[in-house]
mmCIF file of N, CA and C in Angstrom:
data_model
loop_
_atom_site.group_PDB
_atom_site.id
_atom_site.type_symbol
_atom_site.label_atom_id
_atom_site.label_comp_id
_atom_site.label_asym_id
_atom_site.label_seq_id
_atom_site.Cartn_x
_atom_site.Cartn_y
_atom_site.Cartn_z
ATOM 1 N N UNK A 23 -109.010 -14.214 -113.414
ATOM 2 C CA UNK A 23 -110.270 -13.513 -113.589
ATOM 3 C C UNK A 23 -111.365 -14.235 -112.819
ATOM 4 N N UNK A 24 -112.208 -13.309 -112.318
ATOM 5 C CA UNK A 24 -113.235 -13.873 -111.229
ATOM 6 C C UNK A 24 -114.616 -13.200 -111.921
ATOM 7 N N UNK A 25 -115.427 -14.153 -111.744
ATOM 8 C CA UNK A 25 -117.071 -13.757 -112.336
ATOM 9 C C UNK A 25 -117.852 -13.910 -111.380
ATOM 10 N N UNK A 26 -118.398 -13.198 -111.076
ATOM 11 C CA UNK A 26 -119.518 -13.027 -109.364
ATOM 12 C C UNK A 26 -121.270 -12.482 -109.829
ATOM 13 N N UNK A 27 -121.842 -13.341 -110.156
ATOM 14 C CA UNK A 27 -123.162 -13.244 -110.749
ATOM 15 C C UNK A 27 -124.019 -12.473 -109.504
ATOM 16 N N UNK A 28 -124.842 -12.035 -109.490
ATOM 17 C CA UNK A 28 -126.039 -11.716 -108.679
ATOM 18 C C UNK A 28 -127.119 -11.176 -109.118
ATOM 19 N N UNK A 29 -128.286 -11.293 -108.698
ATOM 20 C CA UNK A 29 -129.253 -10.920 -109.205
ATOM 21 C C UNK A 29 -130.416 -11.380 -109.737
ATOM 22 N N UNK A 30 -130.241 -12.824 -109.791
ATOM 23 C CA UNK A 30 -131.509 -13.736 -109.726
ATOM 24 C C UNK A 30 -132.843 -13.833 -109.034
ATOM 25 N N UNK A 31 -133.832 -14.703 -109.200
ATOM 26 C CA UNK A 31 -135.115 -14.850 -108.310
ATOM 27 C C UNK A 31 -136.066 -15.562 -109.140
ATOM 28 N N UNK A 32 -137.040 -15.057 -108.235
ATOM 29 C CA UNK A 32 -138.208 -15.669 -108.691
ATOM 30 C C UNK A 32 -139.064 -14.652 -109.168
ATOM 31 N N UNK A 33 -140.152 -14.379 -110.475
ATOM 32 C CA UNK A 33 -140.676 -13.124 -110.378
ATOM 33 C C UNK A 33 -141.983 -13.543 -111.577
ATOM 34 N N UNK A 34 -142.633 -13.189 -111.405
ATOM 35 C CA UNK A 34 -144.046 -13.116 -112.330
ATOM 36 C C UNK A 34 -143.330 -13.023 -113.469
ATOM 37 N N UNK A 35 -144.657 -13.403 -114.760
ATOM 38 C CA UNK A 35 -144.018 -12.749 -116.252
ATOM 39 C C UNK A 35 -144.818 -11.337 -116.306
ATOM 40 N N UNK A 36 -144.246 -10.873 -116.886
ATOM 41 C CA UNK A 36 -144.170 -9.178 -117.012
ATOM 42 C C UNK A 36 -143.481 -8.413 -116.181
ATOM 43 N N UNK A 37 -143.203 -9.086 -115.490
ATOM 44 C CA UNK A 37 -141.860 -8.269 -114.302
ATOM 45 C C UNK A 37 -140.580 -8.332 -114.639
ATOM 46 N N UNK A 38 -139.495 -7.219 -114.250
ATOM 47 C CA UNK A 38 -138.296 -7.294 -114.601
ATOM 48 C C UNK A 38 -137.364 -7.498 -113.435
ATOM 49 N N UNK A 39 -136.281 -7.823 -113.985
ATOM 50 C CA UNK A 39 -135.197 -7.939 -113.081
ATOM 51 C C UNK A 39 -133.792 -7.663 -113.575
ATOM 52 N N UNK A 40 -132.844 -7.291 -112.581
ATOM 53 C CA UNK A 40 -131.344 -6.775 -113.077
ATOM 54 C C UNK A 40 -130.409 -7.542 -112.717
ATOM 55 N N UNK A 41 -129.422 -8.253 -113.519
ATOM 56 C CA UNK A 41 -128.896 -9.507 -113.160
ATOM 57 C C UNK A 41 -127.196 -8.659 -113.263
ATOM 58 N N UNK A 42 -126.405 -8.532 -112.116
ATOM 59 C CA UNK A 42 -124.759 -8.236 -112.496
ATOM 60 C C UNK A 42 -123.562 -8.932 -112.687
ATOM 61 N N UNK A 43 -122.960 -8.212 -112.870
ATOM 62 C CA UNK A 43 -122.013 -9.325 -112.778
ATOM 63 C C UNK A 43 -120.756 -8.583 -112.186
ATOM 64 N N UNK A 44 -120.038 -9.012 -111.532
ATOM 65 C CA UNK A 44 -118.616 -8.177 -111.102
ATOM 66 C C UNK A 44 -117.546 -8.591 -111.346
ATOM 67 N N UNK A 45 -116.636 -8.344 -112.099
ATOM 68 C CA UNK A 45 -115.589 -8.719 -112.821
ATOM 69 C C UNK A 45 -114.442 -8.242 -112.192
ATOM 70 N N UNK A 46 -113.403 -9.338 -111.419
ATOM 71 C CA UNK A 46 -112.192 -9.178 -110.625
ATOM 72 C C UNK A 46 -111.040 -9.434 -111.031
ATOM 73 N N UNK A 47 -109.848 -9.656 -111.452
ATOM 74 C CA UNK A 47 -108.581 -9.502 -111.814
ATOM 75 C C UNK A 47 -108.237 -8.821 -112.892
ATOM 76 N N UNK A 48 -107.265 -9.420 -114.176
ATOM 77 C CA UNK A 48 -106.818 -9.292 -114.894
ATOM 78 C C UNK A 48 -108.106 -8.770 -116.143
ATOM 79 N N UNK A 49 -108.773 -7.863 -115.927
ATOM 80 C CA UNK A 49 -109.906 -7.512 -116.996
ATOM 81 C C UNK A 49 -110.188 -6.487 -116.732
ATOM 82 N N UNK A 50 -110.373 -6.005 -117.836
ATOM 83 C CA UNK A 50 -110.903 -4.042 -117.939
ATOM 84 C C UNK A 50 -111.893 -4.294 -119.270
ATOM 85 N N UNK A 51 -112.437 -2.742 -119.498
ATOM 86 C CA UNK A 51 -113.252 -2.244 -120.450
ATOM 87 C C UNK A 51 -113.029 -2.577 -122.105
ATOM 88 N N UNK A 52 -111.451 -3.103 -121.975
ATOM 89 C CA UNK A 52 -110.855 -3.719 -123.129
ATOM 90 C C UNK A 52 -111.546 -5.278 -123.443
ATOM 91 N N UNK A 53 -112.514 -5.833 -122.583
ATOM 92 C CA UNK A 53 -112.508 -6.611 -122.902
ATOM 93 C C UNK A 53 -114.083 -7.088 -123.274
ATOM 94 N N UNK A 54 -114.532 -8.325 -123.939
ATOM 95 C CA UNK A 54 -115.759 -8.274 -124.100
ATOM 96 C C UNK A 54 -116.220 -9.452 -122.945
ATOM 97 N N UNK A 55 -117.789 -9.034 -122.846
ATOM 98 C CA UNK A 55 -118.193 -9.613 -121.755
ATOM 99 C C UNK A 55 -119.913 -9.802 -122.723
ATOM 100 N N UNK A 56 -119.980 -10.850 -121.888
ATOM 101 C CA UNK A 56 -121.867 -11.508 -122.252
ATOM 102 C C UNK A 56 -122.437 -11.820 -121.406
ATOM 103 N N UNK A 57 -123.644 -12.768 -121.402
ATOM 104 C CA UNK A 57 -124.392 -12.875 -120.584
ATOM 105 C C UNK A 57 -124.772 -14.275 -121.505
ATOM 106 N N UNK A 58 -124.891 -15.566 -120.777
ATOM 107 C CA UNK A 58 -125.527 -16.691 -121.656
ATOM 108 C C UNK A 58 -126.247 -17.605 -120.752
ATOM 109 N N UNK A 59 -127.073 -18.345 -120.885
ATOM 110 C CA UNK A 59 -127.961 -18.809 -119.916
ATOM 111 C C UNK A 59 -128.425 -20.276 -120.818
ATOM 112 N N UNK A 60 -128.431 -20.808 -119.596
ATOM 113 C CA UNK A 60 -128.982 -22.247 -119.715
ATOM 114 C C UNK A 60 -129.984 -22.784 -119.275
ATOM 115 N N UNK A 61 -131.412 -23.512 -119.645
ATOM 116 C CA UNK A 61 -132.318 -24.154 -119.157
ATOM 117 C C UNK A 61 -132.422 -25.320 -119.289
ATOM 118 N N UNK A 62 -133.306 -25.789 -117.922
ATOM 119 C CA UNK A 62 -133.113 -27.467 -117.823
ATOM 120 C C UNK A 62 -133.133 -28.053 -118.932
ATOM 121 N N UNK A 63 -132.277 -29.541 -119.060
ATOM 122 C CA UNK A 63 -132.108 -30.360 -120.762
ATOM 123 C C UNK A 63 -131.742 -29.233 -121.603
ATOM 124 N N UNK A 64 -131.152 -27.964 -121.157
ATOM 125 C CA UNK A 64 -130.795 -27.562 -123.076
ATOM 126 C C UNK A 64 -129.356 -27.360 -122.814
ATOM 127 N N UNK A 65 -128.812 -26.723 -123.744
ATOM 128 C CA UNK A 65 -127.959 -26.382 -123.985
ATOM 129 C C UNK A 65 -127.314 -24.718 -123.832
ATOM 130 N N UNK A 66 -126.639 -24.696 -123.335
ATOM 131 C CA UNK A 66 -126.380 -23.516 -122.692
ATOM 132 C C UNK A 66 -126.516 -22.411 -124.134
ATOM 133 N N UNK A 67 -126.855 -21.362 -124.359
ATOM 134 C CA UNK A 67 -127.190 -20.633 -125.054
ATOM 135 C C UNK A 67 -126.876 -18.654 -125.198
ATOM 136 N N UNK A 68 -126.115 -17.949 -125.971
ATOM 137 C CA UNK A 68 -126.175 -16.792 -125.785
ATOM 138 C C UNK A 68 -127.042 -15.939 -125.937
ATOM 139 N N UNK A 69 -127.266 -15.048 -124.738
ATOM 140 C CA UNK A 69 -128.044 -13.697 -124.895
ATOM 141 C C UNK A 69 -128.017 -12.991 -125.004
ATOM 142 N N UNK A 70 -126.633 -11.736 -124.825
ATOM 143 C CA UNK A 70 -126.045 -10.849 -125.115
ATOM 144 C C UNK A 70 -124.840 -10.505 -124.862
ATOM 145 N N UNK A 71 -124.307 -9.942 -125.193
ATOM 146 C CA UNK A 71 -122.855 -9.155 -125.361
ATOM 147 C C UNK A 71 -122.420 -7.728 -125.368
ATOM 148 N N UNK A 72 -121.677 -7.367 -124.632
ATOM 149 C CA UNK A 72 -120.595 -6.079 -125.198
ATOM 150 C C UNK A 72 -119.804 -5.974 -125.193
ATOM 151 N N UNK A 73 -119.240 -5.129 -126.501
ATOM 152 C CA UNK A 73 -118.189 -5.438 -126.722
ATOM 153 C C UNK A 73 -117.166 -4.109 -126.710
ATOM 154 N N UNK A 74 -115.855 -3.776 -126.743
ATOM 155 C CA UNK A 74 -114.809 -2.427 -126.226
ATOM 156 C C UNK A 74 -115.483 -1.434 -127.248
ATOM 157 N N UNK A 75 -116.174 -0.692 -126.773
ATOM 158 C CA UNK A 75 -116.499 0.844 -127.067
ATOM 159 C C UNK A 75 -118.182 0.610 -127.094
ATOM 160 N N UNK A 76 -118.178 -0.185 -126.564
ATOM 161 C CA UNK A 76 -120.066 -0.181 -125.821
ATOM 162 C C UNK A 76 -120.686 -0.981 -126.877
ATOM 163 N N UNK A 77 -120.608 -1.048 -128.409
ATOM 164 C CA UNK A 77 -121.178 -2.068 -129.053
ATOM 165 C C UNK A 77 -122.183 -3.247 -128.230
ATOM 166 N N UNK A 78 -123.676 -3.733 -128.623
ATOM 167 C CA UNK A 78 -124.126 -4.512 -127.890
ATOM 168 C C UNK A 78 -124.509 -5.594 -129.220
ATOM 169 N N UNK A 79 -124.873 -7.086 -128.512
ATOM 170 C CA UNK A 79 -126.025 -7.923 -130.120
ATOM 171 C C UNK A 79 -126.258 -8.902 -128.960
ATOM 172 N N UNK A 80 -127.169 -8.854 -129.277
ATOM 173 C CA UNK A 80 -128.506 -9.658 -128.387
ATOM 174 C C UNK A 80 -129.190 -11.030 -129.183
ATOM 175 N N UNK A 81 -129.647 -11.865 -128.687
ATOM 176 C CA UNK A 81 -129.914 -12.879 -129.240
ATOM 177 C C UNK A 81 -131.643 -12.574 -129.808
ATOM 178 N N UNK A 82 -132.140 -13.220 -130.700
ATOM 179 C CA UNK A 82 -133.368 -12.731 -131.373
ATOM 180 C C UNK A 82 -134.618 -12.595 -129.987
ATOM 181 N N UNK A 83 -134.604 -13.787 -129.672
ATOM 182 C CA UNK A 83 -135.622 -13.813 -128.477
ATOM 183 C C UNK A 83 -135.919 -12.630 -127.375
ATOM 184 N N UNK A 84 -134.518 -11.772 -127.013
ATOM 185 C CA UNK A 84 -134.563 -11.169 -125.856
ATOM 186 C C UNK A 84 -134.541 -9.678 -126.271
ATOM 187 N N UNK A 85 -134.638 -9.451 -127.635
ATOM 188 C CA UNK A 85 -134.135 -8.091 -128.365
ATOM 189 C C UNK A 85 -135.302 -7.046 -128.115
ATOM 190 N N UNK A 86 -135.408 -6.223 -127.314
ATOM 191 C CA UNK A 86 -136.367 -5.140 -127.135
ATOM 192 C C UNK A 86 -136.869 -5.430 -125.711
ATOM 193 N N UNK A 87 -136.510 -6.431 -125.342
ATOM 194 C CA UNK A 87 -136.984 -6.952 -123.803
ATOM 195 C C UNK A 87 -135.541 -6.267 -122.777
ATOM 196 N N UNK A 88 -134.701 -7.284 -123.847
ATOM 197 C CA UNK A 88 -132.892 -7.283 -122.666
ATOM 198 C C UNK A 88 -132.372 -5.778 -122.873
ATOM 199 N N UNK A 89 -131.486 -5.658 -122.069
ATOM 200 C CA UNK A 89 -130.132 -4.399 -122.163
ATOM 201 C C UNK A 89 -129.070 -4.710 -121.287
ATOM 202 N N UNK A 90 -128.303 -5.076 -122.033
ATOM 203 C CA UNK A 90 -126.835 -5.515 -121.273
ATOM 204 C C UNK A 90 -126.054 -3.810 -121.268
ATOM 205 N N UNK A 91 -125.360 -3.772 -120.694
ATOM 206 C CA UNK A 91 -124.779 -2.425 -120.118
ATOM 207 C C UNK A 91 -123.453 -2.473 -119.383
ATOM 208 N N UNK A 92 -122.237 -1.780 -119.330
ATOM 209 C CA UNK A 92 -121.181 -1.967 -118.141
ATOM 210 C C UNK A 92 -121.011 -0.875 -117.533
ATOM 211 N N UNK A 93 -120.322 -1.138 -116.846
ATOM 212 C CA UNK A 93 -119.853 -0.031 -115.687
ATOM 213 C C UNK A 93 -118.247 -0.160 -115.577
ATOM 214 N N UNK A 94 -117.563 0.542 -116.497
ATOM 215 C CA UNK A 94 -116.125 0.012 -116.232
ATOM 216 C C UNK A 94 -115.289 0.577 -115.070
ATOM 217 N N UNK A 95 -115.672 1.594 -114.104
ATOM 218 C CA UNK A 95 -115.527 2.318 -113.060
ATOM 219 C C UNK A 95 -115.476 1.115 -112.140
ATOM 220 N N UNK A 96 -116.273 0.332 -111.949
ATOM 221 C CA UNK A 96 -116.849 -0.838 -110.847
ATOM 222 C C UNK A 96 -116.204 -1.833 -112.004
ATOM 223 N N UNK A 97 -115.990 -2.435 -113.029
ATOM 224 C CA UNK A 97 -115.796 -3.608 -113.807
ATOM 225 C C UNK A 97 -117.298 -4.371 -113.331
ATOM 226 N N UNK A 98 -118.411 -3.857 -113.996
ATOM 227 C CA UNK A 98 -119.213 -4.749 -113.670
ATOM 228 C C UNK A 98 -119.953 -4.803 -114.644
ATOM 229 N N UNK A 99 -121.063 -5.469 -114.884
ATOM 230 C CA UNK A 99 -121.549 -5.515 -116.253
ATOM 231 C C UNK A 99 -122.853 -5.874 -115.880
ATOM 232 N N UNK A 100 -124.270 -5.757 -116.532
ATOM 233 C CA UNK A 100 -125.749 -5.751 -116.214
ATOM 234 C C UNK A 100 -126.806 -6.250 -117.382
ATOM 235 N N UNK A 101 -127.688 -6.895 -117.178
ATOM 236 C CA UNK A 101 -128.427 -7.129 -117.966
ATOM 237 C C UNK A 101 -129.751 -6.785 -117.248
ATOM 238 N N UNK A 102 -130.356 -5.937 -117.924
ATOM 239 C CA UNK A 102 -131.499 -5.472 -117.310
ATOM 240 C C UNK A 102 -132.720 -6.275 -118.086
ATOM 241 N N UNK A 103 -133.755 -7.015 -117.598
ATOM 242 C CA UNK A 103 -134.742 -7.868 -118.044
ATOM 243 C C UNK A 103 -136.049 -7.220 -117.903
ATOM 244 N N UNK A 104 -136.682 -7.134 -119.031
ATOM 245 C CA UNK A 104 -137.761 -6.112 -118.987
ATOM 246 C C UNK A 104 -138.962 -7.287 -119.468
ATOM 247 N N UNK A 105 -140.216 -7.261 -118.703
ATOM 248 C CA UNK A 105 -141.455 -8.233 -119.568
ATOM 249 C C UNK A 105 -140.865 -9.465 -119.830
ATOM 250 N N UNK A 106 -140.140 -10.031 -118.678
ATOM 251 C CA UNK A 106 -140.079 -11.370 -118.612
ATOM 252 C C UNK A 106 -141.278 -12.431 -118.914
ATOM 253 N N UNK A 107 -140.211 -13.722 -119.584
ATOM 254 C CA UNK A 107 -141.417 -14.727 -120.274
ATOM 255 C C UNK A 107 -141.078 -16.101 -119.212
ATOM 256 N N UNK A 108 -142.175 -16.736 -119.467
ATOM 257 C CA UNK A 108 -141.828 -18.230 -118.651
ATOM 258 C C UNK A 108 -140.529 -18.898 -118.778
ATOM 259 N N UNK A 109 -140.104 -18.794 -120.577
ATOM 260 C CA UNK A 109 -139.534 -19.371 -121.469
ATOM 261 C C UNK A 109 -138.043 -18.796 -121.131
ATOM 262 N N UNK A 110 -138.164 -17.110 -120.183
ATOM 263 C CA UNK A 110 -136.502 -17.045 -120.192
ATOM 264 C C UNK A 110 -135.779 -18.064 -118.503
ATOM 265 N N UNK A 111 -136.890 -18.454 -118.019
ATOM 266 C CA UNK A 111 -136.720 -19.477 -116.822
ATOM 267 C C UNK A 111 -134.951 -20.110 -117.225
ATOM 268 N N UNK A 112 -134.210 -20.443 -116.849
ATOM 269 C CA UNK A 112 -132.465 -20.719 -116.899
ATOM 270 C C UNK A 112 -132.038 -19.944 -116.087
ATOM 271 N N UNK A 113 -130.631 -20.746 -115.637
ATOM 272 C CA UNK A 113 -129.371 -20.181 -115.000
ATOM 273 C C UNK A 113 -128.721 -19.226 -115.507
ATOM 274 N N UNK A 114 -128.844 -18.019 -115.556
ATOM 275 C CA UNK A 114 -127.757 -17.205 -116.283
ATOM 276 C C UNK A 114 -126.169 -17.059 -115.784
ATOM 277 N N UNK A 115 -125.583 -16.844 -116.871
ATOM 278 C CA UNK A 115 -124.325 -17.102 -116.741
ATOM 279 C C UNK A 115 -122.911 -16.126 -117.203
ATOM 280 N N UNK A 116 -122.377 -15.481 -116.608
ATOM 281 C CA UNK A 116 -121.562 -13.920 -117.135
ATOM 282 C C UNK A 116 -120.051 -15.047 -117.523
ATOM 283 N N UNK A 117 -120.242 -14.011 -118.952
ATOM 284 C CA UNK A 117 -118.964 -14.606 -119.462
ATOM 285 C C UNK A 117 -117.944 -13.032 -119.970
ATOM 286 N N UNK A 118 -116.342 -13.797 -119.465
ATOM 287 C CA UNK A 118 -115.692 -12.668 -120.199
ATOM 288 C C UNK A 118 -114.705 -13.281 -120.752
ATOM 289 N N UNK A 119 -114.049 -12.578 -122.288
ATOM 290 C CA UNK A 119 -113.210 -12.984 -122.708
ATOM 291 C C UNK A 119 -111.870 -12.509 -122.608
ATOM 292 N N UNK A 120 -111.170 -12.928 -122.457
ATOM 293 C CA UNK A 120 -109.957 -12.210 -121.805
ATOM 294 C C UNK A 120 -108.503 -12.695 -123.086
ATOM 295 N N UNK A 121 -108.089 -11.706 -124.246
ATOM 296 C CA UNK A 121 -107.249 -12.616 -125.116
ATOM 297 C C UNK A 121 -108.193 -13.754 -125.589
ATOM 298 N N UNK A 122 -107.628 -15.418 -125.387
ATOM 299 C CA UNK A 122 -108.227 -16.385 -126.208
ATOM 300 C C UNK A 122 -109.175 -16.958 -124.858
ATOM 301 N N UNK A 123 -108.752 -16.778 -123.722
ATOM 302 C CA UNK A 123 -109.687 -17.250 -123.095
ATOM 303 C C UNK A 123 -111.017 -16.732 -122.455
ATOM 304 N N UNK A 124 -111.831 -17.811 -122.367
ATOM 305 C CA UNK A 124 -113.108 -17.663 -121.927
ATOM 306 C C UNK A 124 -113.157 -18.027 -119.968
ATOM 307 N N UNK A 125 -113.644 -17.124 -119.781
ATOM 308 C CA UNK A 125 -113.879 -17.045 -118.106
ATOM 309 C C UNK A 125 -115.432 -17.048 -118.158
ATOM 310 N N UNK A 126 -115.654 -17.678 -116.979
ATOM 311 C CA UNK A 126 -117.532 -18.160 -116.741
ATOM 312 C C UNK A 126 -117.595 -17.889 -115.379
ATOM 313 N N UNK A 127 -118.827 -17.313 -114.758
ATOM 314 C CA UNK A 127 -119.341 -17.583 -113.345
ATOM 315 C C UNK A 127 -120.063 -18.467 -113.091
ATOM 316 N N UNK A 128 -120.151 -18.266 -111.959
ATOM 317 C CA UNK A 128 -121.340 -19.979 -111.462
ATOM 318 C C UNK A 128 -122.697 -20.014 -111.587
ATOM 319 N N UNK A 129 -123.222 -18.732 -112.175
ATOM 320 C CA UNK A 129 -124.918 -18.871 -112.677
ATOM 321 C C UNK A 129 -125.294 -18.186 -111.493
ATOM 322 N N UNK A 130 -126.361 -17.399 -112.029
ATOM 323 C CA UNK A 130 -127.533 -17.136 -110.779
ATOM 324 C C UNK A 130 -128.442 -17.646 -111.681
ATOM 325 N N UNK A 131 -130.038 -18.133 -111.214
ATOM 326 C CA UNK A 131 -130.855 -18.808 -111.065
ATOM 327 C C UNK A 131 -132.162 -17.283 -111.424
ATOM 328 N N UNK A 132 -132.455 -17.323 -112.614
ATOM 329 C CA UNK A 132 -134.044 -16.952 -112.896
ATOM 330 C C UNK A 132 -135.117 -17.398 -113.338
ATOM 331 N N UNK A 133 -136.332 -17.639 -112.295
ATOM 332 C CA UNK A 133 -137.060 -18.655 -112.653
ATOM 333 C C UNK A 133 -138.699 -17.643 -112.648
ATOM 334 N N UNK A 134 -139.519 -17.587 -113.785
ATOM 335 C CA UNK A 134 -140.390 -16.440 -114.619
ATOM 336 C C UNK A 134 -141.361 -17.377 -114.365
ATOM 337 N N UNK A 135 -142.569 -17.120 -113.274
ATOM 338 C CA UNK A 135 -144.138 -18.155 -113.477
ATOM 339 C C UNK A 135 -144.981 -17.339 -114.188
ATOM 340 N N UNK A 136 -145.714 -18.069 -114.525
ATOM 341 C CA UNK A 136 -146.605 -17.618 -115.423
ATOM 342 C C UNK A 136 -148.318 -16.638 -114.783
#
């Protein structure tokens, strides 16, 4: 399984942005996929999820802002960022679970000035 992030930048707060992800081998719509992100000194952290039959849960902070979404046609998966804060500044990071294992991409980079 391959995780191919894109969609990062740089962008004012109150601006949005659409972060994807493209999901390559052994993974379909059967499977669940997130979105988790890390900022400098912390600890890597979850932001959302979906899960097989579209189910979503979002972390408290990003709830009415985020919308994670897939595309199982393409295997790709989206988090759309609405009224970005300084505070969501981190690497985001597409995760899928595949059975017991966890597959990660290499981060794209969103950084929110004030």
């Amino acid at each position: 399984v391959q995780l191919v992030e894109s969609g990062g930048g740089l962008v004012q707060a109150g601006r949005s942005l659409r972060l994807s992800c493209a999901a390559s081998g052994t993974i379909s719509s059967m499977n669940l996929m997130a979105w988790y992100r890390q900022a400098p000194g912390k600890q890597r952290e979850f932001v959302a999820n979906i899960v097989p039959g579209g189910s979503t849960k979002y972390h408290d902070s990003v709830k009415g802002r985020f919308t994670i979404s897939r595309d199982s046609a393409k295997n790709t998966v989206y988090l759309q960022m609405n009224s970005l804060k300084p505070e969501d500044t981190a690497v985001y990071f597409c995760n899928a679970v595949v059975g017991v294992q966890w597959y990660w991409g290499q981060g794209t980079q969103v950084t929110v000035s004030s």
